[in-house]
Structure formats: structure tokens, C-alpha cells
PDB file of C-alpha atoms in Angstrom:
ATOM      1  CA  UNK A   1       1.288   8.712 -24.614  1.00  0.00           C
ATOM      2  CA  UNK A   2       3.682   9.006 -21.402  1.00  0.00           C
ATOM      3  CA  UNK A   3       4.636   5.238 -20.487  1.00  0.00           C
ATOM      4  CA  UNK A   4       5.978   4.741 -16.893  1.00  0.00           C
ATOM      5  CA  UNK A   5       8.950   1.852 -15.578  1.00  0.00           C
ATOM      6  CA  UNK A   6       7.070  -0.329 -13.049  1.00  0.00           C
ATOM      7  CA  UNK A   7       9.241  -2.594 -11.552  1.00  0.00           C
ATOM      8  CA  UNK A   8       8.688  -6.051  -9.494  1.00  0.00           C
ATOM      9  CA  UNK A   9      10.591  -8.319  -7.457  1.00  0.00           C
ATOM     10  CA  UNK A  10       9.752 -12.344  -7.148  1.00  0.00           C
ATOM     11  CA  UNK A  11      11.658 -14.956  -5.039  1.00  0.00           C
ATOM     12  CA  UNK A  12      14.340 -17.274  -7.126  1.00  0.00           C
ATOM     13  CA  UNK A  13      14.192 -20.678  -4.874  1.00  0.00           C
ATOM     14  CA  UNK A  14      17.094 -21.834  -7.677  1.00  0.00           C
ATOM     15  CA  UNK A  15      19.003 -19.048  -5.806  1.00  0.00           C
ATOM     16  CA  UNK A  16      17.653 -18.195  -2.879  1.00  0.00           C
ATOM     17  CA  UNK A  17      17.238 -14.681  -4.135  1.00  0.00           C
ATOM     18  CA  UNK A  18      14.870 -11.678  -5.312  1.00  0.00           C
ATOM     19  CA  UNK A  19      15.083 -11.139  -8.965  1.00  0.00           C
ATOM     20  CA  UNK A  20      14.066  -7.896 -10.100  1.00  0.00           C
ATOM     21  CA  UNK A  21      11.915  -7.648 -13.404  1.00  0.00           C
ATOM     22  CA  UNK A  22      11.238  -4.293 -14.850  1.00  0.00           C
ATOM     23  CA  UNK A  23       9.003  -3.233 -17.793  1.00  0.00           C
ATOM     24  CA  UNK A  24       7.716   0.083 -19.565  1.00  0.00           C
ATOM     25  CA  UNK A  25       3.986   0.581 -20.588  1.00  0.00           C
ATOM     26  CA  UNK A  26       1.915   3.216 -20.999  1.00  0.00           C
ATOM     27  CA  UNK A  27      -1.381   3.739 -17.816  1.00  0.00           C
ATOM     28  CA  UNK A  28      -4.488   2.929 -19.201  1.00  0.00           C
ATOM     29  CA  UNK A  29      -7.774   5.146 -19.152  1.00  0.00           C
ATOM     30  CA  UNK A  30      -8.751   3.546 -16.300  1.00  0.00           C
ATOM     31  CA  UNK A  31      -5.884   2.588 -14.498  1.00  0.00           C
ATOM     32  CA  UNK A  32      -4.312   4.224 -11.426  1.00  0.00           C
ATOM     33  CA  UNK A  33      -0.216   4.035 -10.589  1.00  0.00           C
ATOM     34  CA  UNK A  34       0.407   3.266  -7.054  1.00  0.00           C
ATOM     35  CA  UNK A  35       3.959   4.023  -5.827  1.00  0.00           C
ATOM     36  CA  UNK A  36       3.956   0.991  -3.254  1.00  0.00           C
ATOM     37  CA  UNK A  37       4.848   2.087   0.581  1.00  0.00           C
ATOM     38  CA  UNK A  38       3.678  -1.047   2.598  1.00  0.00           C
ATOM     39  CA  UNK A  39       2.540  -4.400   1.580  1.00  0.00           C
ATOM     40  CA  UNK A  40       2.158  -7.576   3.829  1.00  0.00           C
ATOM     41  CA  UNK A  41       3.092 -11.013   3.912  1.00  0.00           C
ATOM     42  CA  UNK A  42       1.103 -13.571   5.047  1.00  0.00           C
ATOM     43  CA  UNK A  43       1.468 -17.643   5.250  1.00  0.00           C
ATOM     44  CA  UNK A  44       0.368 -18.076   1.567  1.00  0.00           C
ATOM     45  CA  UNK A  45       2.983 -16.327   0.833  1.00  0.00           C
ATOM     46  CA  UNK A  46       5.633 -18.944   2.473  1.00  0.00           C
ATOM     47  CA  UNK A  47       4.091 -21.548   0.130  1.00  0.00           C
ATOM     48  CA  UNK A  48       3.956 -19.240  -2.808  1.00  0.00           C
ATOM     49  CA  UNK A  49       7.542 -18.186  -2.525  1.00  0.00           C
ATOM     50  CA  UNK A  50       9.058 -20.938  -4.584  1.00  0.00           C
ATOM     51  CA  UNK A  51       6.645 -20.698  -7.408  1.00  0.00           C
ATOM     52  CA  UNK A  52       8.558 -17.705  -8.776  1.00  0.00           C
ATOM     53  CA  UNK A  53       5.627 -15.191  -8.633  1.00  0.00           C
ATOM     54  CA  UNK A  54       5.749 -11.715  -7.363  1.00  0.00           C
ATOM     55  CA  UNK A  55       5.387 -12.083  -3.421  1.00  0.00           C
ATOM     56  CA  UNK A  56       3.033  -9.563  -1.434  1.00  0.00           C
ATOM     57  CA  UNK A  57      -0.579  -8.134  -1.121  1.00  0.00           C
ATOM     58  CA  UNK A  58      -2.704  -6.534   1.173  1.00  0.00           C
ATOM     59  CA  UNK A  59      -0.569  -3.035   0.028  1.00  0.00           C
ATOM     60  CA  UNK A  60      -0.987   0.522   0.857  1.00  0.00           C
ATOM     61  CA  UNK A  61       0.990   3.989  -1.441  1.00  0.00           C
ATOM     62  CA  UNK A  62       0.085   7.056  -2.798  1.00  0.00           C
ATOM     63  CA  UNK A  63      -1.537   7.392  -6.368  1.00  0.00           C
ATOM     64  CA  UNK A  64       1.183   9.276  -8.395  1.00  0.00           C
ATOM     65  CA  UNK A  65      -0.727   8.778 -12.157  1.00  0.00           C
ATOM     66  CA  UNK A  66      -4.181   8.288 -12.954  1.00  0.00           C
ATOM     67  CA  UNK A  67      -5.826   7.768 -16.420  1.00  0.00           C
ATOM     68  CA  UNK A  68      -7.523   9.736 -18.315  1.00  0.00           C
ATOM     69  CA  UNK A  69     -11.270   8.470 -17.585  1.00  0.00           C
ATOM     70  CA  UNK A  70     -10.609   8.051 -13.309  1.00  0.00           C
ATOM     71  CA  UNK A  71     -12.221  10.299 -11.514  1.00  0.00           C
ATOM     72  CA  UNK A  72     -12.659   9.313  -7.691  1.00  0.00           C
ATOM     73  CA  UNK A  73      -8.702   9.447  -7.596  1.00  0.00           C
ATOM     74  CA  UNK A  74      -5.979  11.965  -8.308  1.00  0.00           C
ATOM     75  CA  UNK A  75      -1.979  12.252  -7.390  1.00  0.00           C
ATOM     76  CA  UNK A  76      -1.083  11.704  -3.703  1.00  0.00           C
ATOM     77  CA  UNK A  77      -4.278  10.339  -2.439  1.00  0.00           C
ATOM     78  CA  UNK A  78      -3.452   7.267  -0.207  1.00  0.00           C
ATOM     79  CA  UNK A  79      -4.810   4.072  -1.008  1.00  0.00           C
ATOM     80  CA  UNK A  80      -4.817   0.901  -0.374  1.00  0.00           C
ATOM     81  CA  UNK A  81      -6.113  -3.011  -1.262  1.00  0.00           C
ATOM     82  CA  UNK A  82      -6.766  -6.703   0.142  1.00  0.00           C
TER      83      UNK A  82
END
């Protein structure tokens, strides 16, 4: 089974910086990978942002794998989540 690098980035307050985690794992049957274009930041966000979690939602990208059981999606459709 192909496995794909998805990579995140969460705030370090220790540091003041981003720190970049990556990981490799293969897409589920019903899972989609989103190649992330946009994503907002609201005020939760300012409170979240020393709690060294991944910061961001509300995203739009393009679908650039699906799994083998998804059918309403394919490669390059836009999408996007709240």
C-alpha cells in the first residue's frame, strides 16, 4: 500500500517558534488527502497557541488521494471544512 508524508506545524511557546512534525502512513479506504491551500485563524486559536497543538481550521485545498471505498471525491476537486 502507497503511504504518503503529511506534515504539521504547532506553536513552541518554550521558543516562540513553529515546530514542524512529520509522519508517513498509508490513506485509509475512506480517507481523502487534502493538500492544504488556506486555513484560518480565529481567537481560539490565540488561546490555543501555547498548548502545543497544531494551530488552524476552517481550511480549504485540493484532494490529491482518495481511498479506495470514496466515491463523491476524486484528485483536484476543491474542498473545504469548518
Amino acid at each position: 500500500m502507497l503511504t504518503h508524508t503529511l506534515t504539521t506545524f504547532r506553536y513552541d511557546a518554550a521558543s516562540s517558534n513553529f515546530v514542524k512534525k512529520t509522519t508517513q502512513r498509508a490513506l485509509g479506504l475512506n480517507e481523502i488527502k487534502i493538500r492544504v491551500t488556506h486555513s484560518g485563524i480565529c481567537y481560539t486559536d490565540v488561546h490555543a497557541k501555547d498548548k502545543a497543538c497544531g494551530l488552524g481550521h476552517e481550511g480549504v485545498g485540493l484532494v490529491t488521494d482518495v481511498g479506495d471505498a470514496v466515491k463523491s471525491m476524486k484528485p483536484g476537486d476543491r474542498v473545504g471544512w469548518g
